[in-house]
Coordinates of C-alpha atoms in Angstrom, one line a residue:
X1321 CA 0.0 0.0 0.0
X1322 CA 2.8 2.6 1.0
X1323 CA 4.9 1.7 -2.5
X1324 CA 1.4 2.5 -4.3
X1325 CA 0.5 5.5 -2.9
X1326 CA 4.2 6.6 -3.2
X1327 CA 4.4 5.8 -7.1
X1328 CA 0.9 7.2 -7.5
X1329 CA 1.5 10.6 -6.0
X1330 CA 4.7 10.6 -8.0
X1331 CA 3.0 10.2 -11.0
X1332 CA 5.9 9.9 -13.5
X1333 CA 5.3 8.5 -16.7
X1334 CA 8.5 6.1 -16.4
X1335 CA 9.4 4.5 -13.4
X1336 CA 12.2 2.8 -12.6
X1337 CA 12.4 0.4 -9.5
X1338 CA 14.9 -1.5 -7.6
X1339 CA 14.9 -4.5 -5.9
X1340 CA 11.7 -6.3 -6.7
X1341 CA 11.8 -9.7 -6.6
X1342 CA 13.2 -11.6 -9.6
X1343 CA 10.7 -13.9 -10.1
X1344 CA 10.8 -16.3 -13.0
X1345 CA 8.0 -14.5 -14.8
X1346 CA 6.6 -10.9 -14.5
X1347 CA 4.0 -11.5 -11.5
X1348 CA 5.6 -8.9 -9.3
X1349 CA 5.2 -6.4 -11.9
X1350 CA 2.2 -7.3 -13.0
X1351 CA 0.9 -7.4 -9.2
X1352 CA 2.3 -3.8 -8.1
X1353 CA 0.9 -2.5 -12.0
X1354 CA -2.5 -4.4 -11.2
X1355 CA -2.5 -2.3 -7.7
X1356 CA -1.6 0.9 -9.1
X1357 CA -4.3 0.9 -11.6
X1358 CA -6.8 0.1 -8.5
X1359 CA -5.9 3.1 -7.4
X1360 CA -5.3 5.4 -10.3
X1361 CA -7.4 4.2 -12.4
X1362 CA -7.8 1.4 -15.4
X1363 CA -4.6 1.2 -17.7
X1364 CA -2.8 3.9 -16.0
X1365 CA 0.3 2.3 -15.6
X1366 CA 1.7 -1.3 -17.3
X1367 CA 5.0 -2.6 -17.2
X1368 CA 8.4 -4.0 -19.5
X1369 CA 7.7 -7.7 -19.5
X1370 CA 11.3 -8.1 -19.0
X1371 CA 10.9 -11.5 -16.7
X1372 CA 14.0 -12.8 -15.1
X1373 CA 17.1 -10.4 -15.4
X1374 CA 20.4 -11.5 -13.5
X1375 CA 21.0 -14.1 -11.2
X1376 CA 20.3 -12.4 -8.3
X1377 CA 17.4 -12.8 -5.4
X1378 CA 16.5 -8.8 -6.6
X1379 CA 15.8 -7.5 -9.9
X1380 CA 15.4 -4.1 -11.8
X1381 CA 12.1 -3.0 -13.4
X1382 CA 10.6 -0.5 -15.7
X1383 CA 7.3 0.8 -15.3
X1384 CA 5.5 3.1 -17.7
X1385 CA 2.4 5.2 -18.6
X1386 CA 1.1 4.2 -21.8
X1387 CA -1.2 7.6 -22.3
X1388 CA 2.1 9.3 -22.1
X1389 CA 4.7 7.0 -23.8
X1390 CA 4.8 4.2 -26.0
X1391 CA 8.1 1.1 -25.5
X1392 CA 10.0 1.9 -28.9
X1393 CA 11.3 -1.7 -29.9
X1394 CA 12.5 -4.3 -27.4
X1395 CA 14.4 -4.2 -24.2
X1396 CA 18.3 -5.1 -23.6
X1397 CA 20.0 -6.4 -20.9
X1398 CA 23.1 -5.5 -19.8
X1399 CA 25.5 -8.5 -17.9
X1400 CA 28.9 -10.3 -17.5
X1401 CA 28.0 -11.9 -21.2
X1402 CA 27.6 -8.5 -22.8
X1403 CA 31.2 -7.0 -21.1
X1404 CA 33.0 -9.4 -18.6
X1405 CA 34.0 -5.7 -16.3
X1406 CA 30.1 -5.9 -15.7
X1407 CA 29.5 -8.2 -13.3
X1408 CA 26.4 -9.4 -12.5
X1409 CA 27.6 -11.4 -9.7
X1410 CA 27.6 -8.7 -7.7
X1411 CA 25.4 -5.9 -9.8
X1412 CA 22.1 -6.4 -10.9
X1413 CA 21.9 -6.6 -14.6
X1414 CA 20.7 -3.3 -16.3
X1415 CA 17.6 -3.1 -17.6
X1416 CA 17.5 -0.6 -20.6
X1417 CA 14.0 0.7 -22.6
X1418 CA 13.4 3.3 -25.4
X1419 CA 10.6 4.9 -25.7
X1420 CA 8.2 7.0 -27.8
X1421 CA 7.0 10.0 -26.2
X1422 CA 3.6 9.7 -27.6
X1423 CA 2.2 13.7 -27.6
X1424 CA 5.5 15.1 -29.5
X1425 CA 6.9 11.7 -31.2
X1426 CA 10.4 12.4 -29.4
X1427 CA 12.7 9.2 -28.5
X1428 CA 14.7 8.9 -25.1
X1429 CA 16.0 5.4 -23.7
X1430 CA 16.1 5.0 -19.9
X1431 CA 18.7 2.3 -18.5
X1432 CA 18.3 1.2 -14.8
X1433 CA 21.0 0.4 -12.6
X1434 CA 21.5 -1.1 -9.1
X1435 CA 25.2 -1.6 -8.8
X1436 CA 27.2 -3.1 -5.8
X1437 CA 26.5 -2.1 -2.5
X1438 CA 29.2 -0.9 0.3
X1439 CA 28.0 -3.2 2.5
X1440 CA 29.6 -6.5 1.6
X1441 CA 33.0 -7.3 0.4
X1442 CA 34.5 -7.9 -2.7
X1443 CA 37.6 -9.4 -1.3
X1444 CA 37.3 -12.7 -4.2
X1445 CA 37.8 -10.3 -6.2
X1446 CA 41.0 -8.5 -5.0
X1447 CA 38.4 -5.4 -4.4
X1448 CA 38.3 -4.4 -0.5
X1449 CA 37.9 -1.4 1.2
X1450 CA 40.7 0.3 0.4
X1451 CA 39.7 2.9 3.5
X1452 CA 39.4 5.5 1.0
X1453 CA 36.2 6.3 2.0
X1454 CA 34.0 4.4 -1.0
X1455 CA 33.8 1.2 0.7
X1456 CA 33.8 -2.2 -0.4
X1457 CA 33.7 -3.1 -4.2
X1458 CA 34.5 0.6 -5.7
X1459 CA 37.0 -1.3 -8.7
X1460 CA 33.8 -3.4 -9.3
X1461 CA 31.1 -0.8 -9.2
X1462 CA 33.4 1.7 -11.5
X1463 CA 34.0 -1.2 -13.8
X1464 CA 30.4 -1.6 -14.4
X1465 CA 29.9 2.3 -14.9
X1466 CA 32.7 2.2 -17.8
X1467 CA 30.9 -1.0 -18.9
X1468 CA 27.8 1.3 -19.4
X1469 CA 29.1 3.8 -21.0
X1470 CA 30.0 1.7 -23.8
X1471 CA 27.5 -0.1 -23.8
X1472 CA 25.1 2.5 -24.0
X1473 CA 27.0 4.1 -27.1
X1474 CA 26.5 1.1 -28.9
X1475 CA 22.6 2.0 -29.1
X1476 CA 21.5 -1.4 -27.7
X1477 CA 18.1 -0.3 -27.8
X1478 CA 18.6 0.5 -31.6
X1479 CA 16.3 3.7 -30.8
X1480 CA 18.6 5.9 -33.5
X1481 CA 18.1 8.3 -30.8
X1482 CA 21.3 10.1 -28.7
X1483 CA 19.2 10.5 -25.9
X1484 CA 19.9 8.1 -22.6
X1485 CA 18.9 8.6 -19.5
X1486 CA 21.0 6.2 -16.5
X1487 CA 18.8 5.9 -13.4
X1488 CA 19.0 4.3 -10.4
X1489 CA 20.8 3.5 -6.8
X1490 CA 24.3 3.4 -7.8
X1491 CA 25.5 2.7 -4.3
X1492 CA 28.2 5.7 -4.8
X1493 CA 28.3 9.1 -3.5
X1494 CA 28.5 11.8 -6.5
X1495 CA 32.3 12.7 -6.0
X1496 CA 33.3 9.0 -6.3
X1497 CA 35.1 6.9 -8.9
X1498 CA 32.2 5.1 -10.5
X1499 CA 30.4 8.2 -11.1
X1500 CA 33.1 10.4 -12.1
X1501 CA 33.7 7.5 -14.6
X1502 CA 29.8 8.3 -15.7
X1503 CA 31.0 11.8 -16.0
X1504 CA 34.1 11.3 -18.2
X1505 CA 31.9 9.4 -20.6
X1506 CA 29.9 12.3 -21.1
X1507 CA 26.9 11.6 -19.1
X1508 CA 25.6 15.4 -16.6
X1509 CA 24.8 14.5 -13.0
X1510 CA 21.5 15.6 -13.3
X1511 CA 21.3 16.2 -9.1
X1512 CA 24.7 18.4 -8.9
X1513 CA 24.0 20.2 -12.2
X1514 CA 20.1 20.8 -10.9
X1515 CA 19.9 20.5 -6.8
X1516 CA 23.7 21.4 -5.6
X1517 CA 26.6 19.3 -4.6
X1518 CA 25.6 18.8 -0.3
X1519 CA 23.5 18.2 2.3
X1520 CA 22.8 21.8 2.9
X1521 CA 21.2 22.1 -0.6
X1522 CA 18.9 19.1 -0.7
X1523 CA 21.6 17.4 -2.5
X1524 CA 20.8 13.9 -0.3
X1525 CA 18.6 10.2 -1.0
X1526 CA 20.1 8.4 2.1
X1527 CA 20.9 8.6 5.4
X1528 CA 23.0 6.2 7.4
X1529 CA 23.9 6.6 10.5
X1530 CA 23.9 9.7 11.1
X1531 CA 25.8 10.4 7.3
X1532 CA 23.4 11.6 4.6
X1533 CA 24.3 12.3 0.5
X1534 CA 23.6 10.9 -2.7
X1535 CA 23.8 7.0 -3.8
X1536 CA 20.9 7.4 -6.0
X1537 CA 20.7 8.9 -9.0
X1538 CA 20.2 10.7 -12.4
X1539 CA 22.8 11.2 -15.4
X1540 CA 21.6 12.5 -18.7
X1541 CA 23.6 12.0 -21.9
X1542 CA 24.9 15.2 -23.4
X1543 CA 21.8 16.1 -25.6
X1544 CA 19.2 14.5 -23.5
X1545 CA 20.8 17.2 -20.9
X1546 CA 19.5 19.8 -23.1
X1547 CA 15.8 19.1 -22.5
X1548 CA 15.9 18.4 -19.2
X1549 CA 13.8 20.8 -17.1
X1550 CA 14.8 20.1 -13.6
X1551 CA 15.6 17.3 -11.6
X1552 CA 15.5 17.2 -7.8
X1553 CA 15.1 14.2 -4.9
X1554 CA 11.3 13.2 -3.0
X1555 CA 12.3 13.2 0.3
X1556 CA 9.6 11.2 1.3
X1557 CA 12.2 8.3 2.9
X1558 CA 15.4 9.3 4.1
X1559 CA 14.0 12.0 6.7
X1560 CA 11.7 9.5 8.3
X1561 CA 12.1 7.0 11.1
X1562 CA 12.2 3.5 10.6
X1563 CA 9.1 3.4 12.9
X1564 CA 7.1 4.7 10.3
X1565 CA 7.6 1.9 7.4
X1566 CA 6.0 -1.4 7.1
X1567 CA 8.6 -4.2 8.7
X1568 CA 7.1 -6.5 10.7
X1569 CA 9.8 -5.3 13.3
X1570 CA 8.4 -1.9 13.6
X1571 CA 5.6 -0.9 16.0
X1572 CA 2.0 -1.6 14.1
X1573 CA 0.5 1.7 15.8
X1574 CA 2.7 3.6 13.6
X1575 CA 1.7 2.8 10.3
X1576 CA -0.2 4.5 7.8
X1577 CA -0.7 3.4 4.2
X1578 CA 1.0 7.0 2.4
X1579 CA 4.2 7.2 1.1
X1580 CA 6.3 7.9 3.9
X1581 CA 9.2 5.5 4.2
X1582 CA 8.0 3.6 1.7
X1583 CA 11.8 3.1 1.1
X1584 CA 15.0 3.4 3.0
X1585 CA 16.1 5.7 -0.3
X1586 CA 14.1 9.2 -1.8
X1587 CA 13.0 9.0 -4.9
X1588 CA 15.3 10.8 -7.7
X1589 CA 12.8 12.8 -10.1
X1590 CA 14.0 14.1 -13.7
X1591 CA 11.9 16.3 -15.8
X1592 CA 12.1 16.4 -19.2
X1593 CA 10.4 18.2 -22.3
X1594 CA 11.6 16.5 -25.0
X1595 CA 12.5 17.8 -28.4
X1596 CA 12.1 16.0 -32.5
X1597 CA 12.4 17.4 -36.2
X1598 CA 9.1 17.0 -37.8
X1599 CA 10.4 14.2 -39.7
X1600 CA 11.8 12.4 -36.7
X1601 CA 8.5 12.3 -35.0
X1602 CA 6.6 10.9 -38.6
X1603 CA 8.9 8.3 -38.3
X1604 CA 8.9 7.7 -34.8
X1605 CA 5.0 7.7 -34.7
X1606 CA 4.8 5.2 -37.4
X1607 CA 6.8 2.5 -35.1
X1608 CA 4.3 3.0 -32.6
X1609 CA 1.5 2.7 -34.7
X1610 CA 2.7 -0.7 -36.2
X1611 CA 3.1 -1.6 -32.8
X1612 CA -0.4 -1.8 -32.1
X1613 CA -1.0 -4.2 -34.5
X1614 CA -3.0 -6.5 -34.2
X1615 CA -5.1 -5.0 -32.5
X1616 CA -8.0 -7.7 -32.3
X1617 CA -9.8 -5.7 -34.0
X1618 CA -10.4 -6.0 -38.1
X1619 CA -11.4 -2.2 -38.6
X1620 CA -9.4 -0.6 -36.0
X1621 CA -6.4 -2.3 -37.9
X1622 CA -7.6 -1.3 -41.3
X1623 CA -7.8 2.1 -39.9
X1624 CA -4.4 2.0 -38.4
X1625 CA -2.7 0.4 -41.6
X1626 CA -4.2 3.4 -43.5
X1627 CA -3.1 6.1 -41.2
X1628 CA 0.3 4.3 -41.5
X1629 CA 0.2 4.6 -45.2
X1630 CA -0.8 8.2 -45.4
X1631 CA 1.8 9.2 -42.6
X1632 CA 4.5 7.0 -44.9
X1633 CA 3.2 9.0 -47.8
X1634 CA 3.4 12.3 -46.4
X1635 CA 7.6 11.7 -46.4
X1636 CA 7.6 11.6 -49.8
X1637 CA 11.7 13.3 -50.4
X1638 CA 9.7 15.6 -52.6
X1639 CA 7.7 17.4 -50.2
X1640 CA 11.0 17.9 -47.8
X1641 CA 13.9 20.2 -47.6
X1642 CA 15.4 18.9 -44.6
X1643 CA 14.0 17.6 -41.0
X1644 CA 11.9 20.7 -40.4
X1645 CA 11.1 22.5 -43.6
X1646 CA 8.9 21.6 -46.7
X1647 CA 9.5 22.6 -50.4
X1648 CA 6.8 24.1 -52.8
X1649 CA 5.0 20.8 -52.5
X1650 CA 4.5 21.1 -48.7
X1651 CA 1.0 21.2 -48.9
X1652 CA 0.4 17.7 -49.4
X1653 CA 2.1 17.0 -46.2
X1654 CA -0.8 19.0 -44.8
X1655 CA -3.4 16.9 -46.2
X1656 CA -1.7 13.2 -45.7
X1657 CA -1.8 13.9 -42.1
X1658 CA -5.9 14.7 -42.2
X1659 CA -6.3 11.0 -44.2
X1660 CA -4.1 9.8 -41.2
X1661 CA -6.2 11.6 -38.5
X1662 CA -9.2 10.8 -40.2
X1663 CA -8.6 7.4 -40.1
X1664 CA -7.1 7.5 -36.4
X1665 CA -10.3 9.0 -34.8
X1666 CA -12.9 6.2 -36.2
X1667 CA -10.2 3.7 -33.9
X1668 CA -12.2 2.8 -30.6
X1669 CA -10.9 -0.3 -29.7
X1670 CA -7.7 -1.1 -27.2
X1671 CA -5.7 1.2 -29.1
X1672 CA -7.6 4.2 -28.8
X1673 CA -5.8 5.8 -26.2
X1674 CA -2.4 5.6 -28.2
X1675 CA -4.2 6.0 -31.3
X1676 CA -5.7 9.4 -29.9
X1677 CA -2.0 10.6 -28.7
X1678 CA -0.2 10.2 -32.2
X1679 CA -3.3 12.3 -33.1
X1680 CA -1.9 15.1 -30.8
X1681 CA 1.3 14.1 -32.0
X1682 CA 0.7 14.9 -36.0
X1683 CA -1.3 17.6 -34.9
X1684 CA 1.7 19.2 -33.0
X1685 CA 4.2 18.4 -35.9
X1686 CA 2.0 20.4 -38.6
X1687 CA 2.3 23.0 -36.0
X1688 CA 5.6 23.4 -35.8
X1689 CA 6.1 23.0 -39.3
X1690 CA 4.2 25.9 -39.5
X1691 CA 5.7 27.7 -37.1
X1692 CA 9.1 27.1 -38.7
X1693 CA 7.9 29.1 -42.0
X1694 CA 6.3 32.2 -40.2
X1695 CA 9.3 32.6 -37.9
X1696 CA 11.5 32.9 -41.1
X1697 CA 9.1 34.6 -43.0
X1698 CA 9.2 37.3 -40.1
X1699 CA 12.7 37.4 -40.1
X1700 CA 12.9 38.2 -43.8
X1701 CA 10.7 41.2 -43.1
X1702 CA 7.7 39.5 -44.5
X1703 CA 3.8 40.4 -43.8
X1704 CA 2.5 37.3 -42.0
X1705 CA -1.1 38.8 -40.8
X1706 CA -2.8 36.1 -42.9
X1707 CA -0.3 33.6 -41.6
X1708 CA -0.9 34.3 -38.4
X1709 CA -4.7 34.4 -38.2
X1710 CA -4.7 31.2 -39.6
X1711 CA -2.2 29.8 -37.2
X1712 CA -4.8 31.0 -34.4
X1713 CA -7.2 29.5 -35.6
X1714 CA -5.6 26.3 -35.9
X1715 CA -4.7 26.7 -32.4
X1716 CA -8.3 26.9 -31.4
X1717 CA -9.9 24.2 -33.4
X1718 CA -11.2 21.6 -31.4
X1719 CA -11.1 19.0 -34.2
X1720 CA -7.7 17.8 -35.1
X1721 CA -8.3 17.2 -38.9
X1722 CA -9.8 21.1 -39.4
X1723 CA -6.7 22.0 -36.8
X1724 CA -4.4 20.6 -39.6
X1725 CA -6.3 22.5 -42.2
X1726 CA -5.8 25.4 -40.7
X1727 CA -2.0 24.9 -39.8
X1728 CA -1.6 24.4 -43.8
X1729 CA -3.5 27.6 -44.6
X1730 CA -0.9 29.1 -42.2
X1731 CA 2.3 27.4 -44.0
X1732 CA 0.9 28.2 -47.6
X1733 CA 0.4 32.0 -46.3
X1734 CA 3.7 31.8 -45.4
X1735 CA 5.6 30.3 -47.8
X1736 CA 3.7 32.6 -50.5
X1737 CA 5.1 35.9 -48.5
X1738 CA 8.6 34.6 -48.1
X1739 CA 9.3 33.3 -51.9
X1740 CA 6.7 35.2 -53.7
X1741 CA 5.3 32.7 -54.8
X1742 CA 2.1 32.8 -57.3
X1743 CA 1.4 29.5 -57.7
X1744 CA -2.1 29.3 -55.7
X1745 CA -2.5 25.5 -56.9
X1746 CA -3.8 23.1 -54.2
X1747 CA -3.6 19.9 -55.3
X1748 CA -6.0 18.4 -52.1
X1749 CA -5.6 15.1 -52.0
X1750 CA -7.6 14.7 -48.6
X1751 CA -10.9 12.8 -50.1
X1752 CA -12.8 10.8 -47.5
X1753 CA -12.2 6.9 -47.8
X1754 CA -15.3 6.1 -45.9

């Protein structure tokens, strides 16, 4: 009950977990997701079937919106097979996931981490406290963190996407080797960069006798840094007395089902707003539109296969510049993404919910392409009243198709002011296939 009311009044759209139980299947996932939606409500949250990962009595695990984000692809799993300086003998293998946001079409991969903790030696290994002050295992936990980095620069994900986030209780303070290692391989300690460096400024997850700072964390690759819009700890755990949990060797009088010491560590919370070229997003969308079929359903995927063709169609090289802007022929982009939208609303089935985000998605993209134009067009000295308008009205238009239409009006207007262009033919190819 605690760890449910504390992931539900979190409310992030990914969440990554430690220590659950490494079953041989997904029930403890599927039994914390089944709780959280009795509590948030139906679908909120589901979960990366990932099943067994390590050999270890503890596992990591991914949770995940689906109204917000959409897995991009499969999961990979990081151990002593992938890079022998990983060891899973003493970490837990990493878990890593790529995914779609679903409202802009932007890609970012998460990768969760519970290295080796100070607690227990490392001696086999010729790796013992060396009385430096990092405890036990610091050559095997920094190993693992070089083994990331190159790991993670191989794109095991294949997400084409630079964008990595590494989460999770890396059982080092921020000064120490493993994640100055992190550093050096170009990953931004989200907490220093964001919160501060000490105690004093928040800068803490833990507290151990007495001794408080930072073994959990968040590190952003370099552009994934960029669109990060704070980051900061949930100290709903390390202030509060061991009293207050749920061990069966704490008083019962104490308890209360909210999410205070739900954990011995705080919660590490990264905001992101995440950026893609128009053309990245199509392309983006379109894997998570194939990866709702089958849906079960004959017409929803008729419906979805057709919005996948018109969304394919609308990247025709002859409509495109580059990533963001659209040649003479841009209008047609315009009205493939109505046939797709079109389509996408009559979807009612399971996929609806996803089906009704890429909606936002496309709609957002024609947007910006929009946007793109009249910001130029300004610049050149242009009159962009007409543009303008239209773009309002785009902006107030309930219905996504007649949103799109207006968008296009505001791109044509546009484009005409900035290249004098004349040619006022509009070759709509947006005909109802009912």
């Amino acid at each position: 009950d605690k760890i449910i009311e504390a992931i539900s009044t979190l409310d992030a759209e990914v969440v990554g977990l430690m220590e659950i139980e490494n079953a041989p299947n997904n029930a403890p996932e599927a039994d914390l997701v089944a709780g959280l939606n009795a509590a948030a409500g139906a679908g909120t949250y589901d979960y990366i079937a990932a099943g067994p990962v390590g050999g270890d009595a503890i596992r990591v695990a991914l949770l995940y919106k689906p109204a917000a984000v959409t897995p991009l692809g499969a999961f990979d799993v990081l151990d002593s097979s992938d890079d022998p300086r990983f060891n899973d003998d003493k970490n837990r293998a990493m878990l890593t996931q790529s995914f779609v946001e679903n409202a802009t079409g932007a890609v970012f991969t998460v990768a969760v981490n519970h290295l080796k903790s100070k607690g227990s030696n490392c001696n086999s290994l010729g790796d013992p406290d060396t009385g430096d002050g990092q405890g036990n295992c610091n050559i095997t936990r920094t190993n693992a963190a070089l083994a990331i980095v190159d790991h993670l620069a191989g794109d095991p994900t294949g997400s084409g996407d630079s964008d990595f986030l590494i989460i999770g209780d890396l059982n080092a303070y921020a000064l120490e080797d493993p994640i100055t290692a992190l550093e050096a391989g170009g990953y931004v300690d989200l907490i220093e960069a964001t919160v501060g460096a000490g105690y004093a400024e928040g800068a803490y997850s833990f507290n151990f006798q007495g001794q408080s700072g930072y073994l959990d964390h968040g590190l952003a690759s370099e552009s994934a840094a960029l669109q990060v819009t704070g980051a900061d700890f949930w100290h709903v755990n390390a202030d509060e007395p061991r009293g207050l949990d749920y061990n069966d060797f704490n008083q019962p009088l104490l308890y209360n089902p909210d999410e205070f010491r739900s954990s011995d560590h705080d919660p590490v919370v990264i905001g992101l707003e995440l950026t893609a070229t128009p053309k990245e997003a199509k392309q983006n969308l379109l894997v998570v539109l194939e990866s709702l079929l089958p849906t079960g359903d004959r017409k929803d995927d008729r419906r979805i296969n057709k919005a996948i063709e018109s969304i394919e169609d609308s990247l025709n090289p002859a409509y495109w510049v580059d990533e963001t802007h659209l040649t003479e022929k841009g209008d047609k982009v315009f009205n493939k993404e109505k046939k797709a939208v079109k389509d996408l609303v009559k979807v009612k089935g399971s996929a609806e919910a996803i089906a009704d985000a890429v909606i936002r998605a496309l709609v957002a993209v024609d947007r910006e392409l929009a946007v793109t134009i009249i910001d130029e067009a300004v610049a050149a000295g242009a009159d962009v009243e007409d543009a303008l308008e239209a773009l309002a009205e785009g902006d107030a238009e309930a219905k996504p198709d007649k949103a799109i239409a207006d968008y296009k009006e505001a791109w044509e207007e546009a484009y005409e002011e900035l290249y004098d262009d004349d040619d006022d033919d509009d070759d709509d190819d947006d005909d109802d296939d009912d």
